[in-house]
Amino acid sequence: MTFITKILLQSGNRPVLDSVVSDIRSLAGRKGADLRGPHSDPPERHRVPQYKTLSGDEGRQFRSWDYTVYTRRLEIVGHNDVSRRVAQMDFPPGIRVEVELEQIQGMGKA
């Protein structure tokens, strides 16, 4: 059985996100792991209204808070030790991480 570790990284700080991806790539390269990606999703732009009062009176607003979220997706095929190391990494503040493990069975006898 082969395992595929899917890693989703998101942040509003693109240079820090790219640095984390670079660290993962170099770790996978040193260990000889099959790394697919990084795949980049288009940046998501968000706008959050900010009200001056708790009542949400639209006439009394501050300027909206605008921010961008950058996303990178990676897959590690096999190499459970590399996947474990990535999942246990200390990520910088502001990096959102999701790790999903998928088990692939080969064609053949069950």
mmCIF file of N, CA and C in Angstrom:
data_model
loop_
_atom_site.group_PDB
_atom_site.id
_atom_site.type_symbol
_atom_site.label_atom_id
_atom_site.label_comp_id
_atom_site.label_asym_id
_atom_site.label_seq_id
_atom_site.Cartn_x
_atom_site.Cartn_y
_atom_site.Cartn_z
ATOM 1 N N MET A 1 0.826 -1.175 0.000
ATOM 2 C CA MET A 1 0.000 0.000 0.000
ATOM 3 C C MET A 1 0.875 1.245 0.000
ATOM 4 N N THR A 2 0.442 2.205 -0.750
ATOM 5 C CA THR A 2 1.156 3.469 -0.833
ATOM 6 C C THR A 2 0.299 4.555 -0.207
ATOM 7 N N PHE A 3 0.960 5.464 0.457
ATOM 8 C CA PHE A 3 0.270 6.596 1.058
ATOM 9 C C PHE A 3 0.664 7.873 0.326
ATOM 10 N N ILE A 4 -0.336 8.738 0.121
ATOM 11 C CA ILE A 4 -0.100 10.064 -0.450
ATOM 12 C C ILE A 4 -0.469 11.079 0.615
ATOM 13 N N THR A 5 0.472 11.938 0.949
ATOM 14 C CA THR A 5 0.231 12.994 1.925
ATOM 15 C C THR A 5 -0.026 14.285 1.163
ATOM 16 N N LYS A 6 -1.223 14.820 1.336
ATOM 17 C CA LYS A 6 -1.602 16.074 0.679
ATOM 18 C C LYS A 6 -1.465 17.203 1.691
ATOM 19 N N ILE A 7 -0.732 18.238 1.299
ATOM 20 C CA ILE A 7 -0.451 19.357 2.193
ATOM 21 C C ILE A 7 -1.008 20.630 1.576
ATOM 22 N N LEU A 8 -1.819 21.342 2.340
ATOM 23 C CA LEU A 8 -2.374 22.628 1.925
ATOM 24 C C LEU A 8 -1.786 23.691 2.838
ATOM 25 N N LEU A 9 -1.162 24.699 2.253
ATOM 26 C CA LEU A 9 -0.582 25.808 3.004
ATOM 27 C C LEU A 9 -1.238 27.105 2.546
ATOM 28 N N GLN A 10 -1.656 27.933 3.499
ATOM 29 C CA GLN A 10 -2.266 29.219 3.166
ATOM 30 C C GLN A 10 -1.701 30.302 4.073
ATOM 31 N N SER A 11 -1.552 31.500 3.513
ATOM 32 C CA SER A 11 -1.071 32.630 4.295
ATOM 33 C C SER A 11 -1.345 33.933 3.549
ATOM 34 N N GLY A 12 -1.389 34.994 4.300
ATOM 35 C CA GLY A 12 -1.471 36.315 3.703
ATOM 36 C C GLY A 12 -0.094 36.896 3.436
ATOM 37 N N ASN A 13 0.934 36.219 3.912
ATOM 38 C CA ASN A 13 2.311 36.680 3.746
ATOM 39 C C ASN A 13 2.997 35.780 2.714
ATOM 40 N N ARG A 14 3.037 36.238 1.491
ATOM 41 C CA ARG A 14 3.555 35.407 0.392
ATOM 42 C C ARG A 14 5.030 35.027 0.550
ATOM 43 N N PRO A 15 5.932 35.939 0.926
ATOM 44 C CA PRO A 15 7.335 35.536 1.070
ATOM 45 C C PRO A 15 7.546 34.454 2.135
ATOM 46 N N VAL A 16 6.844 34.533 3.258
ATOM 47 C CA VAL A 16 6.973 33.524 4.302
ATOM 48 C C VAL A 16 6.412 32.193 3.806
ATOM 49 N N LEU A 17 5.289 32.234 3.101
ATOM 50 C CA LEU A 17 4.694 31.021 2.542
ATOM 51 C C LEU A 17 5.654 30.352 1.565
ATOM 52 N N ASP A 18 6.251 31.133 0.686
ATOM 53 C CA ASP A 18 7.201 30.576 -0.280
ATOM 54 C C ASP A 18 8.447 30.023 0.403
ATOM 55 N N SER A 19 8.847 30.619 1.519
ATOM 56 C CA SER A 19 9.979 30.115 2.279
ATOM 57 C C SER A 19 9.664 28.746 2.900
ATOM 58 N N VAL A 20 8.463 28.592 3.421
ATOM 59 C CA VAL A 20 8.043 27.305 3.998
ATOM 60 C C VAL A 20 7.999 26.242 2.912
ATOM 61 N N VAL A 21 7.452 26.582 1.747
ATOM 62 C CA VAL A 21 7.397 25.637 0.627
ATOM 63 C C VAL A 21 8.810 25.241 0.217
ATOM 64 N N SER A 22 9.719 26.200 0.184
ATOM 65 C CA SER A 22 11.108 25.910 -0.162
ATOM 66 C C SER A 22 11.738 24.955 0.845
ATOM 67 N N ASP A 23 11.447 25.146 2.137
ATOM 68 C CA ASP A 23 11.966 24.246 3.171
ATOM 69 C C ASP A 23 11.447 22.824 2.977
ATOM 70 N N ILE A 24 10.177 22.688 2.653
ATOM 71 C CA ILE A 24 9.585 21.363 2.428
ATOM 72 C C ILE A 24 10.203 20.713 1.195
ATOM 73 N N ARG A 25 10.392 21.499 0.138
ATOM 74 C CA ARG A 25 11.012 20.964 -1.081
ATOM 75 C C ARG A 25 12.435 20.480 -0.831
ATOM 76 N N SER A 26 13.195 21.243 -0.064
ATOM 77 C CA SER A 26 14.574 20.828 0.196
ATOM 78 C C SER A 26 14.618 19.588 1.088
ATOM 79 N N LEU A 27 13.721 19.480 2.061
ATOM 80 C CA LEU A 27 13.638 18.285 2.898
ATOM 81 C C LEU A 27 13.306 17.062 2.055
ATOM 82 N N ALA A 28 12.315 17.189 1.177
ATOM 83 C CA ALA A 28 11.929 16.070 0.307
ATOM 84 C C ALA A 28 13.065 15.703 -0.645
ATOM 85 N N GLY A 29 13.771 16.702 -1.152
ATOM 86 C CA GLY A 29 14.890 16.441 -2.059
ATOM 87 C C GLY A 29 16.038 15.714 -1.374
ATOM 88 N N ARG A 30 16.347 16.113 -0.139
ATOM 89 C CA ARG A 30 17.427 15.449 0.612
ATOM 90 C C ARG A 30 17.095 13.992 0.905
ATOM 91 N N LYS A 31 15.825 13.704 1.156
ATOM 92 C CA LYS A 31 15.414 12.347 1.507
ATOM 93 C C LYS A 31 15.033 11.506 0.286
ATOM 94 N N GLY A 32 15.003 12.109 -0.896
ATOM 95 C CA GLY A 32 14.668 11.374 -2.110
ATOM 96 C C GLY A 32 13.187 11.068 -2.251
ATOM 97 N N ALA A 33 12.343 11.876 -1.626
ATOM 98 C CA ALA A 33 10.895 11.660 -1.685
ATOM 99 C C ALA A 33 10.330 12.172 -3.005
ATOM 100 N N ASP A 34 9.245 11.546 -3.444
ATOM 101 C CA ASP A 34 8.533 11.972 -4.650
ATOM 102 C C ASP A 34 7.583 13.101 -4.244
ATOM 103 N N LEU A 35 7.961 14.339 -4.570
ATOM 104 C CA LEU A 35 7.170 15.515 -4.213
ATOM 105 C C LEU A 35 6.500 16.065 -5.457
ATOM 106 N N ARG A 36 5.207 16.242 -5.384
ATOM 107 C CA ARG A 36 4.449 16.842 -6.496
ATOM 108 C C ARG A 36 3.994 18.228 -6.061
ATOM 109 N N GLY A 37 4.322 19.210 -6.879
ATOM 110 C CA GLY A 37 3.944 20.569 -6.545
ATOM 111 C C GLY A 37 5.190 21.384 -6.266
ATOM 112 N N PRO A 38 5.065 22.574 -5.813
ATOM 113 C CA PRO A 38 3.840 23.181 -5.310
ATOM 114 C C PRO A 38 2.923 23.655 -6.436
ATOM 115 N N HIS A 39 1.646 23.480 -6.195
ATOM 116 C CA HIS A 39 0.624 23.976 -7.109
ATOM 117 C C HIS A 39 0.011 25.209 -6.448
ATOM 118 N N SER A 40 -0.092 26.278 -7.197
ATOM 119 C CA SER A 40 -0.607 27.537 -6.660
ATOM 120 C C SER A 40 -2.020 27.773 -7.129
ATOM 121 N N ASP A 41 -2.909 28.082 -6.188
ATOM 122 C CA ASP A 41 -4.253 28.534 -6.536
ATOM 123 C C ASP A 41 -4.180 30.039 -6.762
ATOM 124 N N PRO A 42 -5.111 30.593 -7.531
ATOM 125 C CA PRO A 42 -5.122 32.052 -7.673
ATOM 126 C C PRO A 42 -5.301 32.713 -6.302
ATOM 127 N N PRO A 43 -4.653 33.846 -6.070
ATOM 128 C CA PRO A 43 -4.817 34.525 -4.773
ATOM 129 C C PRO A 43 -6.282 34.891 -4.537
ATOM 130 N N GLU A 44 -6.727 34.714 -3.312
ATOM 131 C CA GLU A 44 -8.096 35.081 -2.932
ATOM 132 C C GLU A 44 -8.051 36.454 -2.257
ATOM 133 N N ARG A 45 -8.839 37.368 -2.757
ATOM 134 C CA ARG A 45 -8.901 38.696 -2.167
ATOM 135 C C ARG A 45 -10.174 38.785 -1.334
ATOM 136 N N HIS A 46 -10.008 39.259 -0.099
ATOM 137 C CA HIS A 46 -11.134 39.361 0.826
ATOM 138 C C HIS A 46 -11.296 40.806 1.277
ATOM 139 N N ARG A 47 -12.534 41.188 1.515
ATOM 140 C CA ARG A 47 -12.851 42.525 2.021
ATOM 141 C C ARG A 47 -13.790 42.353 3.209
ATOM 142 N N VAL A 48 -13.392 42.893 4.343
ATOM 143 C CA VAL A 48 -14.164 42.764 5.576
ATOM 144 C C VAL A 48 -14.608 44.142 6.021
ATOM 145 N N PRO A 49 -15.930 44.371 6.129
ATOM 146 C CA PRO A 49 -16.392 45.674 6.609
ATOM 147 C C PRO A 49 -16.084 45.832 8.100
ATOM 148 N N GLN A 50 -15.802 47.067 8.514
ATOM 149 C CA GLN A 50 -15.521 47.362 9.916
ATOM 150 C C GLN A 50 -16.473 48.454 10.371
ATOM 151 N N TYR A 51 -17.293 48.121 11.341
ATOM 152 C CA TYR A 51 -18.302 49.050 11.828
ATOM 153 C C TYR A 51 -17.806 49.784 13.071
ATOM 154 N N LYS A 52 -18.249 51.030 13.233
ATOM 155 C CA LYS A 52 -17.839 51.829 14.386
ATOM 156 C C LYS A 52 -18.629 51.460 15.643
ATOM 157 N N THR A 53 -19.775 50.797 15.453
ATOM 158 C CA THR A 53 -20.589 50.379 16.597
ATOM 159 C C THR A 53 -20.935 48.901 16.468
ATOM 160 N N LEU A 54 -21.343 48.295 17.557
ATOM 161 C CA LEU A 54 -21.706 46.881 17.544
ATOM 162 C C LEU A 54 -23.038 46.620 16.849
ATOM 163 N N SER A 55 -23.839 47.657 16.646
ATOM 164 C CA SER A 55 -25.144 47.472 16.015
ATOM 165 C C SER A 55 -25.032 47.197 14.518
ATOM 166 N N GLY A 56 -23.889 47.438 13.925
ATOM 167 C CA GLY A 56 -23.701 47.182 12.493
ATOM 168 C C GLY A 56 -24.334 48.249 11.620
ATOM 169 N N ASP A 57 -24.479 49.441 12.152
ATOM 170 C CA ASP A 57 -25.056 50.557 11.402
ATOM 171 C C ASP A 57 -24.163 50.869 10.208
ATOM 172 N N GLU A 58 -24.681 50.626 8.996
ATOM 173 C CA GLU A 58 -23.868 50.784 7.785
ATOM 174 C C GLU A 58 -23.460 52.224 7.524
ATOM 175 N N GLY A 59 -24.131 53.165 8.145
ATOM 176 C CA GLY A 59 -23.764 54.565 7.972
ATOM 177 C C GLY A 59 -22.535 54.944 8.772
ATOM 178 N N ARG A 60 -22.172 54.106 9.726
ATOM 179 C CA ARG A 60 -21.033 54.404 10.598
ATOM 180 C C ARG A 60 -19.989 53.303 10.454
ATOM 181 N N GLN A 61 -19.218 53.386 9.388
ATOM 182 C CA GLN A 61 -18.192 52.377 9.115
ATOM 183 C C GLN A 61 -16.818 53.004 9.003
ATOM 184 N N PHE A 62 -15.832 52.209 9.404
ATOM 185 C CA PHE A 62 -14.456 52.528 9.052
ATOM 186 C C PHE A 62 -14.226 52.003 7.641
ATOM 187 N N ARG A 63 -13.069 52.305 7.094
ATOM 188 C CA ARG A 63 -12.709 51.746 5.791
ATOM 189 C C ARG A 63 -12.632 50.228 5.905
ATOM 190 N N SER A 64 -13.023 49.504 4.871
ATOM 191 C CA SER A 64 -12.978 48.046 4.888
ATOM 192 C C SER A 64 -11.542 47.553 5.001
ATOM 193 N N TRP A 65 -11.414 46.396 5.628
ATOM 194 C CA TRP A 65 -10.114 45.744 5.763
ATOM 195 C C TRP A 65 -9.964 44.806 4.581
ATOM 196 N N ASP A 66 -8.976 45.034 3.732
ATOM 197 C CA ASP A 66 -8.719 44.223 2.549
ATOM 198 C C ASP A 66 -7.470 43.383 2.768
ATOM 199 N N TYR A 67 -7.541 42.117 2.401
ATOM 200 C CA TYR A 67 -6.359 41.269 2.507
ATOM 201 C C TYR A 67 -6.404 40.176 1.452
ATOM 202 N N THR A 68 -5.257 39.586 1.181
ATOM 203 C CA THR A 68 -5.111 38.550 0.167
ATOM 204 C C THR A 68 -4.597 37.286 0.828
ATOM 205 N N VAL A 69 -5.136 36.135 0.405
ATOM 206 C CA VAL A 69 -4.686 34.836 0.916
ATOM 207 C C VAL A 69 -4.062 34.068 -0.243
ATOM 208 N N TYR A 70 -2.831 33.596 -0.033
ATOM 209 C CA TYR A 70 -2.103 32.815 -1.029
ATOM 210 C C TYR A 70 -2.142 31.341 -0.612
ATOM 211 N N THR A 71 -2.292 30.449 -1.602
ATOM 212 C CA THR A 71 -2.422 29.021 -1.337
ATOM 213 C C THR A 71 -1.414 28.226 -2.143
ATOM 214 N N ARG A 72 -0.813 27.233 -1.488
ATOM 215 C CA ARG A 72 0.081 26.284 -2.150
ATOM 216 C C ARG A 72 -0.344 24.871 -1.757
ATOM 217 N N ARG A 73 -0.332 23.960 -2.736
ATOM 218 C CA ARG A 73 -0.671 22.555 -2.496
ATOM 219 C C ARG A 73 0.516 21.687 -2.902
ATOM 220 N N LEU A 74 0.837 20.713 -2.051
ATOM 221 C CA LEU A 74 1.923 19.777 -2.329
ATOM 222 C C LEU A 74 1.431 18.367 -2.029
ATOM 223 N N GLU A 75 2.054 17.389 -2.670
ATOM 224 C CA GLU A 75 1.764 15.978 -2.400
ATOM 225 C C GLU A 75 3.090 15.236 -2.259
ATOM 226 N N ILE A 76 3.179 14.411 -1.221
ATOM 227 C CA ILE A 76 4.330 13.543 -1.018
ATOM 228 C C ILE A 76 3.838 12.119 -1.203
ATOM 229 N N VAL A 77 4.432 11.399 -2.152
ATOM 230 C CA VAL A 77 4.029 10.030 -2.442
ATOM 231 C C VAL A 77 4.973 9.091 -1.709
ATOM 232 N N GLY A 78 4.401 8.217 -0.876
ATOM 233 C CA GLY A 78 5.226 7.308 -0.081
ATOM 234 C C GLY A 78 6.002 8.089 0.961
ATOM 235 N N HIS A 79 7.179 7.619 1.318
ATOM 236 C CA HIS A 79 8.090 8.303 2.250
ATOM 237 C C HIS A 79 7.353 8.836 3.475
ATOM 238 N N ASN A 80 6.814 7.911 4.259
ATOM 239 C CA ASN A 80 6.058 8.304 5.446
ATOM 240 C C ASN A 80 6.887 9.109 6.434
ATOM 241 N N ASP A 81 8.194 8.861 6.500
ATOM 242 C CA ASP A 81 9.043 9.617 7.429
ATOM 243 C C ASP A 81 9.117 11.096 7.035
ATOM 244 N N VAL A 82 9.164 11.382 5.734
ATOM 245 C CA VAL A 82 9.180 12.777 5.273
ATOM 246 C C VAL A 82 7.843 13.434 5.575
ATOM 247 N N SER A 83 6.760 12.718 5.322
ATOM 248 C CA SER A 83 5.425 13.247 5.608
ATOM 249 C C SER A 83 5.273 13.559 7.090
ATOM 250 N N ARG A 84 5.768 12.666 7.933
ATOM 251 C CA ARG A 84 5.679 12.864 9.377
ATOM 252 C C ARG A 84 6.482 14.095 9.794
ATOM 253 N N ARG A 85 7.663 14.254 9.238
ATOM 254 C CA ARG A 85 8.489 15.418 9.570
ATOM 255 C C ARG A 85 7.813 16.729 9.161
ATOM 256 N N VAL A 86 7.200 16.721 7.979
ATOM 257 C CA VAL A 86 6.512 17.935 7.509
ATOM 258 C C VAL A 86 5.331 18.247 8.416
ATOM 259 N N ALA A 87 4.558 17.223 8.789
ATOM 260 C CA ALA A 87 3.387 17.435 9.636
ATOM 261 C C ALA A 87 3.772 17.943 11.022
ATOM 262 N N GLN A 88 4.983 17.625 11.485
ATOM 263 C CA GLN A 88 5.417 18.025 12.822
ATOM 264 C C GLN A 88 6.279 19.292 12.811
ATOM 265 N N MET A 89 6.453 19.912 11.660
ATOM 266 C CA MET A 89 7.266 21.133 11.565
ATOM 267 C C MET A 89 6.638 22.259 12.389
ATOM 268 N N ASP A 90 7.479 23.142 12.908
ATOM 269 C CA ASP A 90 7.011 24.355 13.564
ATOM 270 C C ASP A 90 6.859 25.420 12.485
ATOM 271 N N PHE A 91 5.624 25.710 12.119
ATOM 272 C CA PHE A 91 5.365 26.677 11.069
ATOM 273 C C PHE A 91 5.315 28.081 11.657
ATOM 274 N N PRO A 92 5.749 29.081 10.887
ATOM 275 C CA PRO A 92 5.704 30.467 11.372
ATOM 276 C C PRO A 92 4.263 30.906 11.634
ATOM 277 N N PRO A 93 4.088 31.899 12.494
ATOM 278 C CA PRO A 93 2.737 32.435 12.712
ATOM 279 C C PRO A 93 2.167 32.949 11.392
ATOM 280 N N GLY A 94 0.881 32.782 11.211
ATOM 281 C CA GLY A 94 0.225 33.267 10.001
ATOM 282 C C GLY A 94 0.182 32.257 8.880
ATOM 283 N N ILE A 95 0.697 31.050 9.102
ATOM 284 C CA ILE A 95 0.639 29.992 8.098
ATOM 285 C C ILE A 95 -0.435 28.999 8.532
ATOM 286 N N ARG A 96 -1.413 28.782 7.687
ATOM 287 C CA ARG A 96 -2.455 27.788 7.952
ATOM 288 C C ARG A 96 -2.061 26.513 7.223
ATOM 289 N N VAL A 97 -2.106 25.382 7.931
ATOM 290 C CA VAL A 97 -1.640 24.112 7.379
ATOM 291 C C VAL A 97 -2.734 23.063 7.527
ATOM 292 N N GLU A 98 -3.002 22.343 6.452
ATOM 293 C CA GLU A 98 -3.864 21.165 6.487
ATOM 294 C C GLU A 98 -3.070 20.011 5.903
ATOM 295 N N VAL A 99 -3.099 18.869 6.594
ATOM 296 C CA VAL A 99 -2.415 17.677 6.117
ATOM 297 C C VAL A 99 -3.450 16.565 6.019
ATOM 298 N N GLU A 100 -3.527 15.948 4.850
ATOM 299 C CA GLU A 100 -4.479 14.867 4.606
ATOM 300 C C GLU A 100 -3.709 13.656 4.113
ATOM 301 N N LEU A 101 -4.043 12.501 4.650
ATOM 302 C CA LEU A 101 -3.366 11.259 4.275
ATOM 303 C C LEU A 101 -4.350 10.397 3.483
ATOM 304 N N GLU A 102 -3.908 9.961 2.310
ATOM 305 C CA GLU A 102 -4.750 9.130 1.450
ATOM 306 C C GLU A 102 -4.018 7.827 1.174
ATOM 307 N N GLN A 103 -4.722 6.715 1.318
ATOM 308 C CA GLN A 103 -4.140 5.397 1.097
ATOM 309 C C GLN A 103 -4.555 4.898 -0.282
ATOM 310 N N ILE A 104 -3.559 4.507 -1.076
ATOM 311 C CA ILE A 104 -3.798 4.010 -2.428
ATOM 312 C C ILE A 104 -3.455 2.524 -2.443
ATOM 313 N N GLN A 105 -4.381 1.714 -2.913
ATOM 314 C CA GLN A 105 -4.115 0.288 -3.052
ATOM 315 C C GLN A 105 -3.812 -0.034 -4.492
ATOM 316 N N GLY A 106 -2.823 -0.881 -4.702
ATOM 317 C CA GLY A 106 -2.439 -1.269 -6.048
ATOM 318 C C GLY A 106 -3.439 -2.238 -6.655
ATOM 319 N N MET A 107 -3.370 -2.399 -7.945
ATOM 320 C CA MET A 107 -4.228 -3.348 -8.643
ATOM 321 C C MET A 107 -3.681 -4.752 -8.393
ATOM 322 N N GLY A 108 -4.490 -5.637 -7.966
ATOM 323 C CA GLY A 108 -4.023 -6.995 -7.705
ATOM 324 C C GLY A 108 -4.895 -7.677 -6.691
ATOM 325 N N LYS A 109 -4.343 -8.693 -6.070
ATOM 326 C CA LYS A 109 -5.100 -9.452 -5.079
ATOM 327 C C LYS A 109 -5.338 -8.612 -3.835
ATOM 328 N N ALA A 110 -6.521 -8.792 -3.280
ATOM 329 C CA ALA A 110 -6.888 -8.044 -2.084
ATOM 330 C C ALA A 110 -6.495 -8.757 -0.821
#
